[in-house]
Amino acid sequence: MRLRIDARLDYQFGAPADVLLALEVAQLPDQRLVADQLTVTSPEPLVPMEGEQSIGRRTWAAAAEGRFEATYRAEVDIDRAQVDLAAIPGVPLRALSGLVVPYLWPSRYCRSDKHREFAVAEFGHLSGGPLALAIAGWCRTNLAYTPGSSTEDTSSVETFLERRGMCRDYAHLAIGFARALGLPARMVSAYAWNLDPPDFHAVVEFFLDGGWHLIDPTGLAPTEGLVRIGIGRDAADISFMSIFGAATLNAQSVMVERID
Amino acid sequence: MRLRIDARLDYQFGAPADVLLALEVAQLPDQRLVADQLTVTSPEPLVPMEGEQSIGRRTWAAAAEGRFEATYRAEVDIDRAQVDLAAIPGVPLRALSGLVVPYLWPSRYCRSDKHREFAVAEFGHLSGGPLALAIAGWCRTNLAYTPGSSTEDTSSVETFLERRGMCRDYAHLAIGFARALGLPARMVSAYAWNLDPPDFHAVVEFFLDGGWHLIDPTGLAPTEGLVRIGIGRDAADISFMSIFGAATLNAQSVMVERID
Amino acid sequence: MRLRIDARLDYQFGAPADVLLALEVAQLPDQRLVADQLTVTSPEPLVPMEGEQSIGRRTWAAAAEGRFEATYRAEVDIDRAQVDLAAIPGVPLRALSGLVVPYLWPSRYCRSDKHREFAVAEFGHLSGGPLALAIAGWCRTNLAYTPGSSTEDTSSVETFLERRGMCRDYAHLAIGFARALGLPARMVSAYAWNLDPPDFHAVVEFFLDGGWHLIDPTGLAPTEGLVRIGIGRDAADISFMSIFGAATLNAQSVMVERID
Amino acid sequence: MRLRIDARLDYQFGAPADVLLALEVAQLPDQRLVADQLTVTSPEPLVPMEGEQSIGRRTWAAAAEGRFEATYRAEVDIDRAQVDLAAIPGVPLRALSGLVVPYLWPSRYCRSDKHREFAVAEFGHLSGGPLALAIAGWCRTNLAYTPGSSTEDTSSVETFLERRGMCRDYAHLAIGFARALGLPARMVSAYAWNLDPPDFHAVVEFFLDGGWHLIDPTGLAPTEGLVRIGIGRDAADISFMSIFGAATLNAQSVMVERID
């Protein structure tokens, strides 16, 4: 499947500020970049961030006072094998490498230490792929997808209590449940084909035997049409635009179109 | 300075469980390992964790039902140049690499997003080394070192409100203040010479021009006698013993002795 | 001073629901009611709530599906002696009656148990009127009055951390500090003359020698023009409209006019 | 049933402090006081608190520096009709008086605003006595009675997440669920016959048609042997000993013996 992506951010800055953009498609075996281009209105050159530890690309920009626009266009071929997750076992903890272990710990938004008792009671009899599927299914059934119901302060604890949220909240809670049971899980920002309305999306990767596997706990977008941008511990790691200063959003749009 | 380290953990397990030990001294230019040995009572072999992203070494062990003892002995040469932090400027955000950027985000225990307003009011006029020193000084002056006052649930928010804690709490709050102001900061577990009473210690590294710099916000141990074990975002990353199951502590001891 | 009050609430209900209105002016020695009238659009009769323990009047109404409007008009004479609070001592705890003691405990929004350490450090040398004035002054100086910055979830802890809020947040934090130091404090909803823009207001009463004394921690309205509606432990007790169901706000207005 | 009660508190004070004792049995129709006596070691006279709004009696004492002992002895006749709660309907909100309404609001420890979504999903189809019984049954089934697992900071949110606690935590969560659904509920401290081990106890009263009805969400003590001490919104209101200063507990004991 070939997708054309067009993302635009339009912000207003009261004073100059540094900005870290995570808009670019990650280069991964199952999603090959045909071409892409990131442009911003700043007179200063873009500075690709070096030494990225996480999977993903990021770019530093300088926003001047006034309007700041960033535009990203890309074409990507996705060739992601469909996997029967229900048949994949988990992996023993003692075999986990240092690349996976950080995704076992609680983080700012995935408060796995607070979900242990519920997770054990609800999912404690499961492991591996069936556990990942049960967690995602629980979120889909028990949370109400409610635009505007959460803020950048909302962690998995509030989502668990309030039983509503948006894609990032679904992902945070699913990750929280998984880590609480020793299943490594990480957050993925993505462009999503067939997401309605179109927007940036957030989904989850669970570590099962043989590698990381994508699941969308909201069920709103097919995983075969997901184009990963950044991967991290939670939303703090993969924000598509980190602003070191103050700005207000004018407009933002994402379009993902199939072109093959 | 040559130090001899002797650390012992003695736990009781009700059922077999995997254990991740972070007791071994990190291999770094300013602390050279002369010799060390980690031994545990388990019949299963130790499994050094591979692919560690953070600085530090970790080892998987298997605890059988019953008593589990781990012993670590090491000799280390420390040769750490004393640096006048007050003279070191900070570094522009736009120059930061992906190895440093993760230490700008809020984490489970360092809730920098909650400290921004206070940090701006108290430290907003400072940057670089003077900022790092002012943050550490504030903690030393305004927190009461109180063994037993915090738990594994305590984040920098509680420490800020309750104005007391132990070394990990001092570190979490200092890191929280720093990140709130765009100064990268990370947590370091350490063996500490001249710490009284002897115990595992936790301190902070701030990223200033030229690299990471150690500060002990408690002021309880001299930085020239600190031997780093693990480095991470907060205590969740660098726990000296992560237990995937249930266990109770029988005893624990740390001895650090100067032998040159 | 004679004031004319005109308050209107306009809500939309998706289903019938009970509503408790706290719009009516309290009958108190320093504010005498000349005349007032509460009307609602419901076909069901209003039911004045009996047995009110707190100071204030409340009325039950039934909202049908659809639009629900409540209008309150009143004329009130205020004759409130100006008091030099700085000269009033506090009162020994052991003399406090059961009518005052509940205002010493932490409540949903006034988390006094979380403010003790800061309050002791900042205000611990003060008592009585000077303490009350110092607390209100601290709020005025250190909080930024920011409409829209808080929600019905915001307690004094978030206000303390974020250093901003609206009148209810100022009141909650001032009360939290006072109770933390053994000074009884309670929340007052009020109509306020010369408040710009006009709106429902929230202020604080502190218990000093001789009785309860009004202070507006925001400093936005003169206390001699405050007409008290309800008095309680915090906003949970004195909400001007408690809806037992779901409704959306269409419009709301308050006018307070001097007519003598 | 006639019960003999003997309660002792033994504390150590570093400095003189005021103390509010809530140890005395409340005078209520279903529990008649035969005789009682409260004595303390202080040279200062006890001061019965006047003007109590809540049900219950309280007494001010002055603790000198050093040891402070309070002893309470009472004989009480309990004659409490057994009621079939399952048959009692709830009461319409619009009929509730100002004596009951405060027990609908969230409080420091009963965070009903945070339990609404779960309560609606789990209990939303019930009302009146069956709702009260289902809530108590849920607590009994889903919480683990775990001495030492909670602190004076623990609210119903933590208890809900951690699924364990002691009698006060059971009561707080049961009250939180009830208020979230518009069922008035309040907290009761009590001496409890047949509680093993003997201790102060905390239970709940729900407001159903005809009045307040006792339920013990822990199921540890029979309601016919409960002697109520204080009644309030949550533990903040009814602490058996409120200390305005610092003290450490030496020992505490409660004995409840049937003597008819």
JSON list of N, CA and C in Angstrom, two decimals, chain D residues 109-159:
[
{"chain": "D", "resi": 109, "resn": "TYR", "atom": "N", "xyz": [-11.60, 12.44, 51.66]},
{"chain": "D", "resi": 109, "resn": "TYR", "atom": "CA", "xyz": [-11.25, 11.03, 51.50]},
{"chain": "D", "resi": 109, "resn": "TYR", "atom": "C", "xyz": [-12.23, 10.26, 50.63]},
{"chain": "D", "resi": 110, "resn": "CYS", "atom": "N", "xyz": [-13.39, 10.80, 50.41]},
{"chain": "D", "resi": 110, "resn": "CYS", "atom": "CA", "xyz": [-14.40, 10.12, 49.60]},
{"chain": "D", "resi": 110, "resn": "CYS", "atom": "C", "xyz": [-14.56, 10.90, 48.30]},
{"chain": "D", "resi": 111, "resn": "ARG", "atom": "N", "xyz": [-13.76, 10.54, 47.30]},
{"chain": "D", "resi": 111, "resn": "ARG", "atom": "CA", "xyz": [-13.64, 11.31, 46.06]},
{"chain": "D", "resi": 111, "resn": "ARG", "atom": "C", "xyz": [-14.70, 10.88, 45.06]},
{"chain": "D", "resi": 112, "resn": "SER", "atom": "N", "xyz": [-15.96, 11.07, 45.43]},
{"chain": "D", "resi": 112, "resn": "SER", "atom": "CA", "xyz": [-17.05, 10.54, 44.61]},
{"chain": "D", "resi": 112, "resn": "SER", "atom": "C", "xyz": [-17.02, 11.05, 43.19]},
{"chain": "D", "resi": 113, "resn": "ASP", "atom": "N", "xyz": [-16.50, 12.26, 42.98]},
{"chain": "D", "resi": 113, "resn": "ASP", "atom": "CA", "xyz": [-16.42, 12.79, 41.61]},
{"chain": "D", "resi": 113, "resn": "ASP", "atom": "C", "xyz": [-15.51, 11.95, 40.73]},
{"chain": "D", "resi": 114, "resn": "LYS", "atom": "N", "xyz": [-14.64, 11.17, 41.33]},
{"chain": "D", "resi": 114, "resn": "LYS", "atom": "CA", "xyz": [-13.71, 10.34, 40.56]},
{"chain": "D", "resi": 114, "resn": "LYS", "atom": "C", "xyz": [-14.25, 8.92, 40.35]},
{"chain": "D", "resi": 115, "resn": "HIS", "atom": "N", "xyz": [-15.35, 8.60, 40.98]},
{"chain": "D", "resi": 115, "resn": "HIS", "atom": "CA", "xyz": [-15.84, 7.22, 40.89]},
{"chain": "D", "resi": 115, "resn": "HIS", "atom": "C", "xyz": [-17.09, 7.10, 40.04]},
{"chain": "D", "resi": 116, "resn": "ARG", "atom": "N", "xyz": [-17.53, 8.21, 39.46]},
{"chain": "D", "resi": 116, "resn": "ARG", "atom": "CA", "xyz": [-18.83, 8.21, 38.80]},
{"chain": "D", "resi": 116, "resn": "ARG", "atom": "C", "xyz": [-18.91, 7.18, 37.66]},
{"chain": "D", "resi": 117, "resn": "GLU", "atom": "N", "xyz": [-17.93, 7.19, 36.77]},
{"chain": "D", "resi": 117, "resn": "GLU", "atom": "CA", "xyz": [-18.01, 6.33, 35.59]},
{"chain": "D", "resi": 117, "resn": "GLU", "atom": "C", "xyz": [-18.05, 4.85, 35.99]},
{"chain": "D", "resi": 118, "resn": "PHE", "atom": "N", "xyz": [-17.16, 4.47, 36.91]},
{"chain": "D", "resi": 118, "resn": "PHE", "atom": "CA", "xyz": [-17.17, 3.07, 37.33]},
{"chain": "D", "resi": 118, "resn": "PHE", "atom": "C", "xyz": [-18.48, 2.74, 38.04]},
{"chain": "D", "resi": 119, "resn": "ALA", "atom": "N", "xyz": [-18.92, 3.63, 38.91]},
{"chain": "D", "resi": 119, "resn": "ALA", "atom": "CA", "xyz": [-20.14, 3.36, 39.68]},
{"chain": "D", "resi": 119, "resn": "ALA", "atom": "C", "xyz": [-21.36, 3.21, 38.77]},
{"chain": "D", "resi": 120, "resn": "VAL", "atom": "N", "xyz": [-21.45, 4.05, 37.76]},
{"chain": "D", "resi": 120, "resn": "VAL", "atom": "CA", "xyz": [-22.57, 3.94, 36.83]},
{"chain": "D", "resi": 120, "resn": "VAL", "atom": "C", "xyz": [-22.52, 2.60, 36.09]},
{"chain": "D", "resi": 121, "resn": "ALA", "atom": "N", "xyz": [-21.30, 2.22, 35.64]},
{"chain": "D", "resi": 121, "resn": "ALA", "atom": "CA", "xyz": [-21.16, 0.98, 34.88]},
{"chain": "D", "resi": 121, "resn": "ALA", "atom": "C", "xyz": [-21.48, -0.24, 35.77]},
{"chain": "D", "resi": 122, "resn": "GLU", "atom": "N", "xyz": [-21.06, -0.17, 37.02]},
{"chain": "D", "resi": 122, "resn": "GLU", "atom": "CA", "xyz": [-21.17, -1.36, 37.89]},
{"chain": "D", "resi": 122, "resn": "GLU", "atom": "C", "xyz": [-22.50, -1.41, 38.64]},
{"chain": "D", "resi": 123, "resn": "PHE", "atom": "N", "xyz": [-22.99, -0.25, 39.08]},
{"chain": "D", "resi": 123, "resn": "PHE", "atom": "CA", "xyz": [-24.16, -0.23, 39.98]},
{"chain": "D", "resi": 123, "resn": "PHE", "atom": "C", "xyz": [-25.30, 0.61, 39.44]},
{"chain": "D", "resi": 124, "resn": "GLY", "atom": "N", "xyz": [-25.17, 1.15, 38.23]},
{"chain": "D", "resi": 124, "resn": "GLY", "atom": "CA", "xyz": [-26.09, 2.16, 37.75]},
{"chain": "D", "resi": 124, "resn": "GLY", "atom": "C", "xyz": [-27.53, 1.70, 37.63]},
{"chain": "D", "resi": 125, "resn": "HIS", "atom": "N", "xyz": [-27.75, 0.40, 37.59]},
{"chain": "D", "resi": 125, "resn": "HIS", "atom": "CA", "xyz": [-29.10, -0.13, 37.43]},
{"chain": "D", "resi": 125, "resn": "HIS", "atom": "C", "xyz": [-29.80, -0.30, 38.77]},
{"chain": "D", "resi": 126, "resn": "LEU", "atom": "N", "xyz": [-29.12, 0.00, 39.88]},
{"chain": "D", "resi": 126, "resn": "LEU", "atom": "CA", "xyz": [-29.68, -0.24, 41.21]},
{"chain": "D", "resi": 126, "resn": "LEU", "atom": "C", "xyz": [-30.02, 1.08, 41.90]},
{"chain": "D", "resi": 127, "resn": "SER", "atom": "N", "xyz": [-30.82, 0.99, 42.95]},
{"chain": "D", "resi": 127, "resn": "SER", "atom": "CA", "xyz": [-31.08, 2.16, 43.79]},
{"chain": "D", "resi": 127, "resn": "SER", "atom": "C", "xyz": [-31.48, 1.69, 45.17]},
{"chain": "D", "resi": 128, "resn": "GLY", "atom": "N", "xyz": [-31.54, 2.61, 46.12]},
{"chain": "D", "resi": 128, "resn": "GLY", "atom": "CA", "xyz": [-32.02, 2.31, 47.46]},
{"chain": "D", "resi": 128, "resn": "GLY", "atom": "C", "xyz": [-31.19, 1.24, 48.16]},
{"chain": "D", "resi": 129, "resn": "GLY", "atom": "N", "xyz": [-31.85, 0.42, 48.95]},
{"chain": "D", "resi": 129, "resn": "GLY", "atom": "CA", "xyz": [-31.18, -0.63, 49.72]},
{"chain": "D", "resi": 129, "resn": "GLY", "atom": "C", "xyz": [-30.38, -1.59, 48.86]},
{"chain": "D", "resi": 130, "resn": "PRO", "atom": "N", "xyz": [-30.94, -2.07, 47.77]},
{"chain": "D", "resi": 130, "resn": "PRO", "atom": "CA", "xyz": [-30.15, -2.97, 46.92]},
{"chain": "D", "resi": 130, "resn": "PRO", "atom": "C", "xyz": [-28.85, -2.32, 46.43]},
{"chain": "D", "resi": 131, "resn": "LEU", "atom": "N", "xyz": [-28.86, -1.03, 46.17]},
{"chain": "D", "resi": 131, "resn": "LEU", "atom": "CA", "xyz": [-27.62, -0.34, 45.78]},
{"chain": "D", "resi": 131, "resn": "LEU", "atom": "C", "xyz": [-26.63, -0.33, 46.93]},
{"chain": "D", "resi": 132, "resn": "ALA", "atom": "N", "xyz": [-27.09, 0.01, 48.12]},
{"chain": "D", "resi": 132, "resn": "ALA", "atom": "CA", "xyz": [-26.20, 0.05, 49.28]},
{"chain": "D", "resi": 132, "resn": "ALA", "atom": "C", "xyz": [-25.59, -1.33, 49.53]},
{"chain": "D", "resi": 133, "resn": "LEU", "atom": "N", "xyz": [-26.40, -2.37, 49.42]},
{"chain": "D", "resi": 133, "resn": "LEU", "atom": "CA", "xyz": [-25.90, -3.73, 49.66]},
{"chain": "D", "resi": 133, "resn": "LEU", "atom": "C", "xyz": [-24.91, -4.15, 48.57]},
{"chain": "D", "resi": 134, "resn": "ALA", "atom": "N", "xyz": [-25.17, -3.76, 47.33]},
{"chain": "D", "resi": 134, "resn": "ALA", "atom": "CA", "xyz": [-24.27, -4.13, 46.24]},
{"chain": "D", "resi": 134, "resn": "ALA", "atom": "C", "xyz": [-22.92, -3.43, 46.40]},
{"chain": "D", "resi": 135, "resn": "ILE", "atom": "N", "xyz": [-22.96, -2.19, 46.82]},
{"chain": "D", "resi": 135, "resn": "ILE", "atom": "CA", "xyz": [-21.71, -1.45, 47.03]},
{"chain": "D", "resi": 135, "resn": "ILE", "atom": "C", "xyz": [-20.89, -2.11, 48.14]},
{"chain": "D", "resi": 136, "resn": "ALA", "atom": "N", "xyz": [-21.53, -2.41, 49.27]},
{"chain": "D", "resi": 136, "resn": "ALA", "atom": "CA", "xyz": [-20.80, -3.04, 50.37]},
{"chain": "D", "resi": 136, "resn": "ALA", "atom": "C", "xyz": [-20.29, -4.41, 49.94]},
{"chain": "D", "resi": 137, "resn": "GLY", "atom": "N", "xyz": [-21.08, -5.14, 49.19]},
{"chain": "D", "resi": 137, "resn": "GLY", "atom": "CA", "xyz": [-20.66, -6.46, 48.73]},
{"chain": "D", "resi": 137, "resn": "GLY", "atom": "C", "xyz": [-19.47, -6.37, 47.78]},
{"chain": "D", "resi": 138, "resn": "TRP", "atom": "N", "xyz": [-19.47, -5.37, 46.92]},
{"chain": "D", "resi": 138, "resn": "TRP", "atom": "CA", "xyz": [-18.34, -5.20, 46.00]},
{"chain": "D", "resi": 138, "resn": "TRP", "atom": "C", "xyz": [-17.05, -4.98, 46.79]},
{"chain": "D", "resi": 139, "resn": "CYS", "atom": "N", "xyz": [-17.13, -4.12, 47.80]},
{"chain": "D", "resi": 139, "resn": "CYS", "atom": "CA", "xyz": [-15.94, -3.84, 48.61]},
{"chain": "D", "resi": 139, "resn": "CYS", "atom": "C", "xyz": [-15.45, -5.12, 49.29]},
{"chain": "D", "resi": 140, "resn": "ARG", "atom": "N", "xyz": [-16.38, -5.86, 49.85]},
{"chain": "D", "resi": 140, "resn": "ARG", "atom": "CA", "xyz": [-16.00, -7.09, 50.56]},
{"chain": "D", "resi": 140, "resn": "ARG", "atom": "C", "xyz": [-15.33, -8.08, 49.60]},
{"chain": "D", "resi": 141, "resn": "THR", "atom": "N", "xyz": [-15.81, -8.14, 48.38]},
{"chain": "D", "resi": 141, "resn": "THR", "atom": "CA", "xyz": [-15.30, -9.12, 47.42]},
{"chain": "D", "resi": 141, "resn": "THR", "atom": "C", "xyz": [-14.00, -8.67, 46.77]},
{"chain": "D", "resi": 142, "resn": "ASN", "atom": "N", "xyz": [-13.91, -7.37, 46.49]},
{"chain": "D", "resi": 142, "resn": "ASN", "atom": "CA", "xyz": [-12.81, -6.92, 45.64]},
{"chain": "D", "resi": 142, "resn": "ASN", "atom": "C", "xyz": [-11.65, -6.25, 46.37]},
{"chain": "D", "resi": 143, "resn": "LEU", "atom": "N", "xyz": [-11.84, -5.93, 47.65]},
{"chain": "D", "resi": 143, "resn": "LEU", "atom": "CA", "xyz": [-10.75, -5.36, 48.42]},
{"chain": "D", "resi": 143, "resn": "LEU", "atom": "C", "xyz": [-10.16, -6.44, 49.33]},
{"chain": "D", "resi": 144, "resn": "ALA", "atom": "N", "xyz": [-8.85, -6.36, 49.54]},
{"chain": "D", "resi": 144, "resn": "ALA", "atom": "CA", "xyz": [-8.18, -7.26, 50.49]},
{"chain": "D", "resi": 144, "resn": "ALA", "atom": "C", "xyz": [-7.96, -6.50, 51.79]},
{"chain": "D", "resi": 145, "resn": "TYR", "atom": "N", "xyz": [-8.49, -7.03, 52.89]},
{"chain": "D", "resi": 145, "resn": "TYR", "atom": "CA", "xyz": [-8.29, -6.36, 54.18]},
{"chain": "D", "resi": 145, "resn": "TYR", "atom": "C", "xyz": [-6.83, -6.53, 54.58]},
{"chain": "D", "resi": 146, "resn": "THR", "atom": "N", "xyz": [-6.08, -5.42, 54.60]},
{"chain": "D", "resi": 146, "resn": "THR", "atom": "CA", "xyz": [-4.63, -5.48, 54.72]},
{"chain": "D", "resi": 146, "resn": "THR", "atom": "C", "xyz": [-4.15, -4.43, 55.73]},
{"chain": "D", "resi": 147, "resn": "PRO", "atom": "N", "xyz": [-4.02, -4.82, 57.01]},
{"chain": "D", "resi": 147, "resn": "PRO", "atom": "CA", "xyz": [-3.52, -3.87, 57.99]},
{"chain": "D", "resi": 147, "resn": "PRO", "atom": "C", "xyz": [-2.18, -3.28, 57.55]},
{"chain": "D", "resi": 148, "resn": "GLY", "atom": "N", "xyz": [-2.01, -1.99, 57.75]},
{"chain": "D", "resi": 148, "resn": "GLY", "atom": "CA", "xyz": [-0.75, -1.34, 57.42]},
{"chain": "D", "resi": 148, "resn": "GLY", "atom": "C", "xyz": [-0.63, -0.91, 55.98]},
{"chain": "D", "resi": 149, "resn": "SER", "atom": "N", "xyz": [-1.65, -1.16, 55.17]},
{"chain": "D", "resi": 149, "resn": "SER", "atom": "CA", "xyz": [-1.53, -0.85, 53.75]},
{"chain": "D", "resi": 149, "resn": "SER", "atom": "C", "xyz": [-1.91, 0.58, 53.40]},
{"chain": "D", "resi": 150, "resn": "SER", "atom": "N", "xyz": [-2.48, 1.30, 54.35]},
{"chain": "D", "resi": 150, "resn": "SER", "atom": "CA", "xyz": [-2.90, 2.66, 54.02]},
{"chain": "D", "resi": 150, "resn": "SER", "atom": "C", "xyz": [-2.37, 3.63, 55.07]},
{"chain": "D", "resi": 151, "resn": "THR", "atom": "N", "xyz": [-2.39, 4.90, 54.73]},
{"chain": "D", "resi": 151, "resn": "THR", "atom": "CA", "xyz": [-1.93, 5.94, 55.65]},
{"chain": "D", "resi": 151, "resn": "THR", "atom": "C", "xyz": [-3.02, 6.99, 55.79]},
{"chain": "D", "resi": 152, "resn": "GLU", "atom": "N", "xyz": [-2.76, 8.04, 56.54]},
{"chain": "D", "resi": 152, "resn": "GLU", "atom": "CA", "xyz": [-3.76, 9.09, 56.68]},
{"chain": "D", "resi": 152, "resn": "GLU", "atom": "C", "xyz": [-3.87, 9.91, 55.41]},
{"chain": "D", "resi": 153, "resn": "ASP", "atom": "N", "xyz": [-3.05, 9.59, 54.41]},
{"chain": "D", "resi": 153, "resn": "ASP", "atom": "CA", "xyz": [-3.13, 10.27, 53.12]},
{"chain": "D", "resi": 153, "resn": "ASP", "atom": "C", "xyz": [-4.03, 9.53, 52.13]},
{"chain": "D", "resi": 154, "resn": "THR", "atom": "N", "xyz": [-4.34, 8.29, 52.42]},
{"chain": "D", "resi": 154, "resn": "THR", "atom": "CA", "xyz": [-5.03, 7.42, 51.47]},
{"chain": "D", "resi": 154, "resn": "THR", "atom": "C", "xyz": [-6.49, 7.81, 51.29]},
{"chain": "D", "resi": 155, "resn": "SER", "atom": "N", "xyz": [-6.87, 8.15, 50.06]},
{"chain": "D", "resi": 155, "resn": "SER", "atom": "CA", "xyz": [-8.27, 8.44, 49.77]},
{"chain": "D", "resi": 155, "resn": "SER", "atom": "C", "xyz": [-8.89, 7.28, 49.02]},
{"chain": "D", "resi": 156, "resn": "SER", "atom": "N", "xyz": [-10.18, 7.41, 48.72]},
{"chain": "D", "resi": 156, "resn": "SER", "atom": "CA", "xyz": [-10.89, 6.35, 48.01]},
{"chain": "D", "resi": 156, "resn": "SER", "atom": "C", "xyz": [-10.30, 6.06, 46.64]},
{"chain": "D", "resi": 157, "resn": "VAL", "atom": "N", "xyz": [-9.64, 7.02, 46.04]},
{"chain": "D", "resi": 157, "resn": "VAL", "atom": "CA", "xyz": [-9.02, 6.77, 44.73]},
{"chain": "D", "resi": 157, "resn": "VAL", "atom": "C", "xyz": [-7.90, 5.75, 44.86]},
{"chain": "D", "resi": 158, "resn": "GLU", "atom": "N", "xyz": [-7.03, 5.93, 45.83]},
{"chain": "D", "resi": 158, "resn": "GLU", "atom": "CA", "xyz": [-5.94, 4.96, 46.01]},
{"chain": "D", "resi": 158, "resn": "GLU", "atom": "C", "xyz": [-6.51, 3.59, 46.38]},
{"chain": "D", "resi": 159, "resn": "THR", "atom": "N", "xyz": [-7.51, 3.57, 47.23]},
{"chain": "D", "resi": 159, "resn": "THR", "atom": "CA", "xyz": [-8.10, 2.28, 47.62]},
{"chain": "D", "resi": 159, "resn": "THR", "atom": "C", "xyz": [-8.70, 1.58, 46.41]}
]
